[in-house]
Amino acid sequence: MTDIQTDFCVVGGGPAGLTLALTLLRSGTRVTLIERSSSFDREYRGEILQPGGMAVLDALGVLAGARERGCHEHDGFQLVDRGRVLLDGDYRRLPGPYNCLLSIPQRHLLQELLDRCLAFEEFTYLGGSRVTGLLEEAGAVRGALCEGRGERHAVLAHCVVGADGRYSKVRRLAGIGYTRLDVFDQDVLWFKLPAGDRAPRVVRVFLAGGNPVLTYASVPDGVQVGWTLPHKGYGSIAAEGVDHVKEQICAAIPEYTGLVRSHIGALSDLTLLDVFAGSAERWVRDGLVLIGDSAHTHSPIGAQGINLAVQDAVALHPILLASLRNRDASAAFLGAFTAGRRPPIDSMTRIQRAQSRVMLSTGGFVSVVRPVLAGLVSRSPVYRLMLRKIAYGDPAIRISSELFAPGPA
């Protein structure tokens, strides 16, 4: 086993982990990042980047390079019911330059972030390695154990950051519980269809009788589709065979009927994901912080996953530097992260709860009242404020660039 001495051990090479690693490296600290996958060449579902996330990544100097690898701009989002647009969130009316929704493959963003991190001598990247344990002393986390590529490492760190997703192993190893919320307890059936030159210019959610369908343009020339189903409800539909599933999809999104019938040939062309919202019971322990999906998980409604993850990283950056400077990685000190981020996260959860009620409610009364309410809401100042909240998240978030040291940008 090889010992690695570092200032910060980040577990998880997703948007949260890599964004945090880059800010810490640019501040002159040593960072070791443990990532289970050996490459980013795989399918991801979260591809929509909100203006708030774009602003952070642009300030870090990675947005332009990620965009050059391939992306689609969307003018906004629409809520559609039986061919009628109930809500039209026009992002082009927001202040530029980040006045759109950006569909960008996560592998493009992650590779750009990783390439920037690899430019620093103080960066150790353990790709293809999985965490097997936490190193603890007197109840405080002091590092992490990992293995991969035929090697085992003990990473000794001032602080460990768990950024390893909704099924966080770091969270589990730390003995931190997780509460699954009822805001979105659904399954989503994901698949892609070819779009050619007919790629949509807006992200659309088709209500489809209480089983909403999300569609948006996906790189290079496809349409990503996510069909929402009751949790564990797919089995009974799939038992009827692929033709039955296809017809159910066609009924939900009739304009894609031809593509669905010609390009879905087997159930294996579809991917079922258990999508849920929830929160860790606490986000910090002595020597440990959880960020992104490890700390708080969100539904795909509102496309908040990447946005909140990178904003978590930016918020934690100055706290970790102060922690290192003061040699204090106690939960009391690191709790400043929870105090600052819990209110905007809770606010977004409330917004998503309201969105879920609008999209998932069914019944004759709802079908009559919903268009009327949507029309009233869309013309109100409250809706404009909510749109800005969805787009930007916490307006106080900014990169503490004054803490950056001379070196690679």
Short mmCIF file of C-alpha atoms in Angstrom, two decimals:
data_model
loop_
_atom_site.label_atom_id
_atom_site.label_comp_id
_atom_site.label_asym_id
_atom_site.label_seq_id
_atom_site.Cartn_x
_atom_site.Cartn_y
_atom_site.Cartn_z
CA MET A 1 0.00 0.00 0.00
CA THR A 2 1.24 3.47 -0.93
CA ASP A 3 0.68 6.49 1.32
CA ILE A 4 -0.25 9.76 -0.34
CA GLN A 5 0.00 12.97 1.68
CA THR A 6 -2.30 15.71 0.44
CA ASP A 7 -4.23 18.71 1.67
CA PHE A 8 -7.59 17.65 0.31
CA CYS A 9 -8.90 14.27 -0.80
CA VAL A 10 -11.87 14.63 -3.14
CA VAL A 11 -13.86 11.46 -3.85
CA GLY A 12 -15.81 11.62 -7.10
CA GLY A 13 -14.82 13.11 -10.44
CA GLY A 14 -18.19 14.57 -11.37
CA PRO A 15 -19.04 18.26 -11.82
CA ALA A 16 -18.90 18.97 -8.08
CA GLY A 17 -15.66 17.12 -7.37
CA LEU A 18 -13.70 18.38 -10.36
CA THR A 19 -14.90 21.98 -9.98
CA LEU A 20 -13.83 21.95 -6.34
CA ALA A 21 -10.50 20.33 -7.20
CA LEU A 22 -9.73 23.02 -9.78
CA THR A 23 -10.54 25.90 -7.42
CA LEU A 24 -8.36 24.37 -4.70
CA LEU A 25 -5.48 23.73 -7.11
CA ARG A 26 -5.64 27.29 -8.39
CA SER A 27 -5.33 28.36 -4.76
CA GLY A 28 -2.00 26.56 -4.39
CA THR A 29 -3.10 23.50 -2.39
CA ARG A 30 -2.43 19.81 -2.95
CA VAL A 31 -5.43 17.79 -4.13
CA THR A 32 -5.88 14.07 -4.63
CA LEU A 33 -9.00 13.01 -6.52
CA ILE A 34 -10.34 9.46 -6.42
CA GLU A 35 -12.67 8.50 -9.26
CA ARG A 36 -14.18 5.04 -9.68
CA SER A 37 -14.45 5.16 -13.49
CA SER A 38 -11.36 4.90 -15.64
CA SER A 39 -12.76 7.20 -18.35
CA PHE A 40 -15.64 9.56 -19.07
CA ASP A 41 -16.63 7.65 -22.20
CA ARG A 42 -20.02 6.49 -20.97
CA GLU A 43 -23.65 7.58 -20.98
CA TYR A 44 -24.77 10.37 -18.66
CA ARG A 45 -28.32 11.60 -18.11
CA GLY A 46 -27.79 15.05 -16.61
CA GLU A 47 -26.84 17.24 -19.57
CA ILE A 48 -28.70 20.52 -19.03
CA LEU A 49 -26.66 23.40 -17.67
CA GLN A 50 -28.43 26.42 -16.21
CA PRO A 51 -27.13 30.02 -16.51
CA GLY A 52 -25.86 30.01 -12.92
CA GLY A 53 -23.67 26.99 -13.59
CA MET A 54 -22.49 28.45 -16.89
CA ALA A 55 -21.36 31.64 -15.13
CA VAL A 56 -19.30 29.66 -12.60
CA LEU A 57 -17.66 27.46 -15.22
CA ASP A 58 -16.93 30.41 -17.48
CA ALA A 59 -15.28 32.28 -14.61
CA LEU A 60 -13.10 29.19 -14.10
CA GLY A 61 -12.14 29.28 -17.77
CA VAL A 62 -13.58 25.88 -18.71
CA LEU A 63 -16.92 26.69 -20.34
CA ALA A 64 -15.59 27.73 -23.75
CA GLY A 65 -13.47 24.61 -24.14
CA ALA A 66 -16.34 22.35 -23.07
CA ARG A 67 -18.67 24.07 -25.54
CA GLU A 68 -16.18 23.58 -28.37
CA ARG A 69 -16.42 19.83 -27.81
CA GLY A 70 -20.12 20.01 -28.73
CA CYS A 71 -23.32 21.41 -27.25
CA HIS A 72 -26.81 22.70 -28.05
CA GLU A 73 -28.31 25.98 -26.90
CA HIS A 74 -32.00 25.99 -25.95
CA ASP A 75 -34.03 29.18 -25.88
CA GLY A 76 -35.92 28.08 -22.77
CA PHE A 77 -38.40 25.46 -21.65
CA GLN A 78 -42.07 24.78 -22.29
CA LEU A 79 -44.71 22.87 -20.39
CA VAL A 80 -47.02 21.28 -22.97
CA ASP A 81 -50.41 19.62 -22.45
CA ARG A 82 -52.18 18.01 -25.42
CA GLY A 83 -50.48 20.33 -27.89
CA ARG A 84 -51.07 23.47 -25.83
CA VAL A 85 -48.16 25.38 -24.29
CA LEU A 86 -49.14 26.10 -20.69
CA LEU A 87 -45.90 27.69 -19.56
CA ASP A 88 -43.20 29.22 -21.73
CA GLY A 89 -39.98 29.96 -19.86
CA ASP A 90 -38.15 32.26 -22.28
CA TYR A 91 -34.52 32.34 -21.18
CA ARG A 92 -33.62 34.77 -23.96
CA ARG A 93 -35.30 37.47 -21.88
CA LEU A 94 -32.78 36.93 -19.09
CA PRO A 95 -29.65 39.10 -18.98
CA GLY A 96 -26.85 37.87 -21.24
CA PRO A 97 -24.46 36.33 -21.87
CA TYR A 98 -25.86 33.24 -20.12
CA ASN A 99 -29.44 33.58 -21.33
CA CYS A 100 -30.11 30.04 -22.51
CA LEU A 101 -30.25 26.45 -21.35
CA LEU A 102 -27.19 24.53 -22.50
CA SER A 103 -27.36 20.85 -23.39
CA ILE A 104 -23.78 19.67 -23.07
CA PRO A 105 -22.60 16.08 -22.62
CA GLN A 106 -21.13 15.67 -19.15
CA ARG A 107 -18.10 13.93 -20.60
CA HIS A 108 -17.21 17.14 -22.45
CA LEU A 109 -17.43 19.21 -19.29
CA LEU A 110 -15.66 16.68 -17.10
CA GLN A 111 -12.81 16.17 -19.55
CA GLU A 112 -12.24 19.92 -19.78
CA LEU A 113 -12.18 20.23 -16.00
CA LEU A 114 -9.85 17.25 -15.64
CA ASP A 115 -7.45 18.55 -18.27
CA ARG A 116 -7.17 21.84 -16.35
CA CYS A 117 -6.53 19.98 -13.10
CA LEU A 118 -3.84 17.81 -14.68
CA ALA A 119 -1.85 20.95 -15.51
CA PHE A 120 -1.00 21.30 -11.80
CA GLU A 121 1.91 19.39 -10.25
CA GLU A 122 0.03 19.38 -6.95
CA PHE A 123 -2.75 17.23 -8.44
CA THR A 124 -2.87 13.45 -8.02
CA TYR A 125 -5.55 11.70 -10.05
CA LEU A 126 -6.52 8.16 -9.08
CA GLY A 127 -8.82 7.24 -11.94
CA GLY A 128 -10.26 3.74 -12.00
CA SER A 129 -10.01 3.53 -8.20
CA ARG A 130 -12.75 2.87 -5.68
CA VAL A 131 -12.88 3.94 -2.07
CA THR A 132 -12.77 1.01 0.34
CA GLY A 133 -12.70 2.81 3.66
CA LEU A 134 -12.17 6.01 5.59
CA LEU A 135 -9.17 6.64 7.83
CA GLU A 136 -10.32 7.90 11.22
CA GLU A 137 -8.63 9.08 14.38
CA ALA A 138 -10.47 10.03 17.57
CA GLY A 139 -13.75 10.22 15.66
CA ALA A 140 -12.40 12.50 12.92
CA VAL A 141 -11.89 11.55 9.28
CA ARG A 142 -8.21 11.81 8.34
CA GLY A 143 -8.19 10.30 4.88
CA ALA A 144 -9.45 7.55 2.62
CA LEU A 145 -8.40 4.10 1.48
CA CYS A 146 -8.78 3.17 -2.17
CA GLU A 147 -7.75 0.51 -4.64
CA GLY A 148 -7.68 0.16 -8.40
CA ARG A 149 -5.47 -0.68 -11.35
CA GLY A 150 -3.70 -3.25 -9.18
CA GLU A 151 -2.70 -0.69 -6.56
CA ARG A 152 -3.85 0.26 -3.07
CA HIS A 153 -3.47 3.72 -1.57
CA ALA A 154 -3.94 5.38 1.79
CA VAL A 155 -4.69 9.04 1.09
CA LEU A 156 -3.93 11.13 4.19
CA ALA A 157 -5.62 14.52 4.05
CA HIS A 158 -6.56 17.58 6.08
CA CYS A 159 -10.13 17.07 4.87
CA VAL A 160 -12.02 14.53 2.76
CA VAL A 161 -14.79 15.72 0.45
CA GLY A 162 -17.45 13.25 -0.64
CA ALA A 163 -18.63 14.18 -4.12
CA ASP A 164 -19.45 10.66 -5.28
CA GLY A 165 -23.11 11.04 -6.17
CA ARG A 166 -26.54 10.09 -4.93
CA TYR A 167 -25.44 6.60 -3.92
CA SER A 168 -22.38 8.03 -2.13
CA LYS A 169 -20.13 5.39 -0.63
CA VAL A 170 -18.31 8.05 1.36
CA ARG A 171 -21.59 9.03 2.98
CA ARG A 172 -22.30 5.40 3.82
CA LEU A 173 -18.79 4.78 5.19
CA ALA A 174 -19.10 7.89 7.34
CA GLY A 175 -22.29 6.55 8.90
CA ILE A 176 -24.37 9.48 7.68
CA GLY A 177 -28.02 8.66 7.05
CA TYR A 178 -30.03 9.72 4.03
CA THR A 179 -33.69 10.73 3.83
CA ARG A 180 -35.54 10.13 0.58
CA LEU A 181 -38.11 12.87 -0.02
CA ASP A 182 -41.53 12.47 -1.56
CA VAL A 183 -41.02 15.46 -3.87
CA PHE A 184 -40.17 13.13 -6.74
CA ASP A 185 -40.46 9.39 -6.17
CA GLN A 186 -40.56 8.24 -9.76
CA ASP A 187 -38.71 6.18 -12.32
CA VAL A 188 -37.55 7.66 -15.61
CA LEU A 189 -37.21 5.66 -18.82
CA TRP A 190 -34.42 7.24 -20.88
CA PHE A 191 -33.65 6.83 -24.57
CA LYS A 192 -32.35 8.82 -27.53
CA LEU A 193 -33.86 9.34 -30.96
CA PRO A 194 -32.18 10.77 -34.06
CA ALA A 195 -33.26 14.32 -34.81
CA GLY A 196 -31.20 15.45 -37.78
CA ASP A 197 -32.05 19.06 -38.54
CA ARG A 198 -35.27 18.82 -36.48
CA ALA A 199 -33.61 19.14 -33.08
CA PRO A 200 -35.85 21.14 -30.72
CA ARG A 201 -34.80 24.67 -29.76
CA VAL A 202 -36.50 24.46 -26.37
CA VAL A 203 -36.52 21.94 -23.54
CA ARG A 204 -40.06 20.61 -23.43
CA VAL A 205 -42.03 18.72 -20.81
CA PHE A 206 -45.14 16.99 -22.15
CA LEU A 207 -47.60 16.33 -19.31
CA ALA A 208 -48.88 13.12 -20.91
CA GLY A 209 -51.62 12.32 -18.42
CA GLY A 210 -49.53 12.58 -15.27
CA ASN A 211 -46.48 10.77 -16.65
CA PRO A 212 -44.43 13.74 -17.94
CA VAL A 213 -42.01 13.30 -20.82
CA LEU A 214 -38.88 15.44 -20.98
CA THR A 215 -37.31 16.13 -24.39
CA TYR A 216 -34.31 18.20 -25.45
CA ALA A 217 -31.68 18.30 -28.18
CA SER A 218 -28.64 16.15 -27.40
CA VAL A 219 -25.18 16.09 -28.96
CA PRO A 220 -24.46 15.37 -31.71
CA ASP A 221 -27.83 15.29 -33.49
CA GLY A 222 -30.34 13.50 -31.31
CA VAL A 223 -33.24 14.07 -28.98
CA GLN A 224 -32.90 12.89 -25.39
CA VAL A 225 -36.21 11.59 -24.05
CA GLY A 226 -37.09 10.89 -20.43
CA TRP A 227 -40.49 9.32 -19.74
CA THR A 228 -41.59 9.60 -16.10
CA LEU A 229 -43.38 6.63 -14.57
CA PRO A 230 -44.61 5.76 -11.07
CA HIS A 231 -41.85 4.18 -8.99
CA LYS A 232 -41.62 0.48 -9.86
CA GLY A 233 -44.42 0.89 -12.39
CA TYR A 234 -42.37 0.02 -15.47
CA GLY A 235 -42.41 -3.71 -14.84
CA SER A 236 -46.10 -4.15 -15.63
CA ILE A 237 -45.76 -2.12 -18.83
CA ALA A 238 -42.63 -3.95 -19.98
CA ALA A 239 -44.32 -7.31 -19.32
CA GLU A 240 -46.62 -6.54 -22.27
CA GLY A 241 -43.62 -6.46 -24.62
CA VAL A 242 -41.65 -3.83 -26.51
CA ASP A 243 -44.47 -3.05 -28.96
CA HIS A 244 -46.78 -2.16 -26.09
CA VAL A 245 -44.12 0.06 -24.53
CA LYS A 246 -43.55 1.81 -27.85
CA GLU A 247 -47.24 2.54 -28.28
CA GLN A 248 -47.44 3.96 -24.77
CA ILE A 249 -44.51 6.26 -25.60
CA CYS A 250 -46.12 7.27 -28.90
CA ALA A 251 -49.32 8.19 -27.07
CA ALA A 252 -47.32 10.39 -24.70
CA ILE A 253 -45.30 12.18 -27.41
CA PRO A 254 -47.25 11.73 -30.67
CA GLU A 255 -44.99 14.01 -32.72
CA TYR A 256 -42.17 11.48 -32.28
CA THR A 257 -44.28 8.46 -33.25
CA GLY A 258 -42.42 7.71 -36.46
CA LEU A 259 -38.99 7.87 -34.79
CA VAL A 260 -40.10 5.78 -31.82
CA ARG A 261 -41.50 3.03 -34.04
CA SER A 262 -38.50 2.92 -36.33
CA HIS A 263 -35.63 3.30 -33.84
CA ILE A 264 -36.72 1.39 -30.73
CA GLY A 265 -36.40 -2.26 -31.52
CA ALA A 266 -36.02 -3.88 -28.12
CA LEU A 267 -36.44 -3.13 -24.43
CA SER A 268 -32.64 -3.04 -24.23
CA ASP A 269 -32.77 0.24 -26.20
CA LEU A 270 -34.33 1.82 -23.11
CA THR A 271 -32.67 2.61 -19.78
CA LEU A 272 -34.71 2.71 -16.57
CA LEU A 273 -33.42 4.88 -13.73
CA ASP A 274 -34.77 5.22 -10.22
CA VAL A 275 -34.80 9.02 -9.90
CA PHE A 276 -35.41 10.47 -6.48
CA ALA A 277 -34.87 13.52 -4.33
CA GLY A 278 -33.40 13.46 -0.86
CA SER A 279 -30.87 14.81 1.57
CA ALA A 280 -28.11 13.52 3.79
CA GLU A 281 -28.94 13.90 7.47
CA ARG A 282 -25.86 16.08 7.83
CA TRP A 283 -23.36 17.43 5.37
CA VAL A 284 -20.28 17.66 7.59
CA ARG A 285 -18.38 15.57 10.11
CA ASP A 286 -15.01 16.25 11.67
CA GLY A 287 -12.64 16.05 8.69
CA LEU A 288 -15.40 15.43 6.12
CA VAL A 289 -17.77 17.40 3.88
CA LEU A 290 -20.43 16.11 1.49
CA ILE A 291 -21.32 18.17 -1.60
CA GLY A 292 -23.51 17.83 -4.69
CA ASP A 293 -25.69 14.74 -4.97
CA SER A 294 -23.84 13.16 -2.04
CA ALA A 295 -25.38 15.81 0.21
CA HIS A 296 -28.64 16.63 -1.56
CA THR A 297 -30.26 14.92 -4.52
CA HIS A 298 -32.78 16.57 -6.83
CA SER A 299 -35.31 15.45 -9.39
CA PRO A 300 -34.72 16.10 -13.11
CA ILE A 301 -37.53 18.67 -12.98
CA GLY A 302 -35.90 22.06 -13.36
CA ALA A 303 -32.53 20.62 -14.43
CA GLN A 304 -30.75 21.60 -11.22
CA GLY A 305 -28.22 18.80 -10.66
CA ILE A 306 -25.13 20.27 -12.33
CA ASN A 307 -26.05 23.83 -11.38
CA LEU A 308 -26.23 23.10 -7.66
CA ALA A 309 -23.18 20.83 -7.75
CA VAL A 310 -20.79 23.43 -9.17
CA GLN A 311 -22.24 26.12 -6.89
CA ASP A 312 -21.61 23.83 -3.90
CA ALA A 313 -17.99 23.54 -4.97
CA VAL A 314 -17.56 27.30 -5.31
CA ALA A 315 -19.18 27.90 -1.90
CA LEU A 316 -16.99 25.31 -0.18
CA HIS A 317 -13.70 26.49 -1.72
CA PRO A 318 -12.96 29.46 0.61
CA ILE A 319 -14.18 27.53 3.67
CA LEU A 320 -11.73 24.72 2.99
CA LEU A 321 -8.86 27.17 2.48
CA ALA A 322 -9.66 28.86 5.79
CA SER A 323 -9.90 25.43 7.42
CA LEU A 324 -6.44 24.49 6.14
CA ARG A 325 -4.97 27.84 7.14
CA ASN A 326 -6.34 27.48 10.67
CA ARG A 327 -5.62 23.74 10.86
CA ASP A 328 -9.24 23.26 11.91
CA ALA A 329 -11.28 20.63 10.08
CA SER A 330 -13.85 20.24 12.82
CA ALA A 331 -17.52 19.89 12.02
CA ALA A 332 -18.07 23.20 13.82
CA PHE A 333 -15.73 24.99 11.42
CA LEU A 334 -16.86 23.17 8.29
CA GLY A 335 -20.47 23.74 9.29
CA ALA A 336 -20.22 27.18 7.66
CA PHE A 337 -20.80 25.32 4.40
CA THR A 338 -24.08 23.87 5.64
CA ALA A 339 -25.18 27.21 7.06
CA GLY A 340 -24.58 28.95 3.74
CA ARG A 341 -25.89 26.32 1.35
CA ARG A 342 -28.82 24.78 3.21
CA PRO A 343 -31.21 27.75 2.69
CA PRO A 344 -30.83 27.96 -1.13
CA ILE A 345 -30.97 24.17 -1.43
CA ASP A 346 -34.14 24.02 0.66
CA SER A 347 -35.59 26.85 -1.45
CA MET A 348 -34.93 24.90 -4.65
CA THR A 349 -36.50 21.79 -3.13
CA ARG A 350 -39.67 23.78 -2.41
CA ILE A 351 -39.74 25.01 -6.00
CA GLN A 352 -39.32 21.46 -7.29
CA ARG A 353 -42.08 20.27 -4.98
CA ALA A 354 -44.42 22.85 -6.55
CA GLN A 355 -43.28 21.86 -10.04
CA SER A 356 -43.95 18.21 -9.28
CA ARG A 357 -47.48 18.95 -8.13
CA VAL A 358 -48.18 20.78 -11.39
CA MET A 359 -46.69 18.08 -13.61
CA LEU A 360 -47.65 14.87 -11.83
CA SER A 361 -51.21 15.66 -10.70
CA THR A 362 -53.98 13.91 -12.64
CA GLY A 363 -57.77 13.91 -12.80
CA GLY A 364 -60.57 15.71 -14.60
CA PHE A 365 -60.63 18.69 -12.24
CA VAL A 366 -56.88 19.17 -12.55
CA SER A 367 -57.01 19.01 -16.34
CA VAL A 368 -59.56 21.85 -16.36
CA VAL A 369 -57.99 24.07 -13.72
CA ARG A 370 -54.31 23.60 -14.62
CA PRO A 371 -54.39 25.61 -17.90
CA VAL A 372 -56.17 28.49 -16.16
CA LEU A 373 -53.73 28.55 -13.27
CA ALA A 374 -50.75 28.23 -15.62
CA GLY A 375 -51.95 31.24 -17.58
CA LEU A 376 -52.33 33.33 -14.44
CA VAL A 377 -48.98 32.25 -13.02
CA SER A 378 -47.06 32.86 -16.26
CA ARG A 379 -48.15 36.51 -16.26
CA SER A 380 -47.35 37.17 -12.61
CA PRO A 381 -44.19 38.71 -11.07
CA VAL A 382 -43.87 35.60 -8.92
CA TYR A 383 -43.28 33.46 -12.01
CA ARG A 384 -40.54 35.79 -13.26
CA LEU A 385 -38.85 35.62 -9.87
CA MET A 386 -39.14 31.84 -9.83
CA LEU A 387 -37.66 31.62 -13.33
CA ARG A 388 -34.63 33.63 -12.23
CA LYS A 389 -34.25 31.42 -9.15
CA ILE A 390 -34.36 28.28 -11.31
CA ALA A 391 -31.89 29.79 -13.79
CA TYR A 392 -29.32 31.25 -11.41
CA GLY A 393 -29.73 29.54 -8.06
CA ASP A 394 -28.14 31.48 -5.22
CA PRO A 395 -27.30 34.97 -6.57
CA ALA A 396 -24.64 35.39 -3.88
CA ILE A 397 -22.49 32.59 -5.29
CA ARG A 398 -19.24 33.78 -6.83
CA ILE A 399 -15.77 32.33 -7.30
CA SER A 400 -13.29 33.60 -4.69
CA SER A 401 -10.70 34.33 -7.37
CA GLU A 402 -8.81 36.63 -4.99
CA LEU A 403 -7.66 33.42 -3.27
CA PHE A 404 -6.08 32.04 -6.44
CA ALA A 405 -2.30 31.79 -6.52
CA PRO A 406 -0.09 32.57 -9.53
CA GLY A 407 0.16 29.59 -11.86
CA PRO A 408 -1.86 27.72 -14.50
CA ALA A 409 -5.32 29.18 -15.13
#
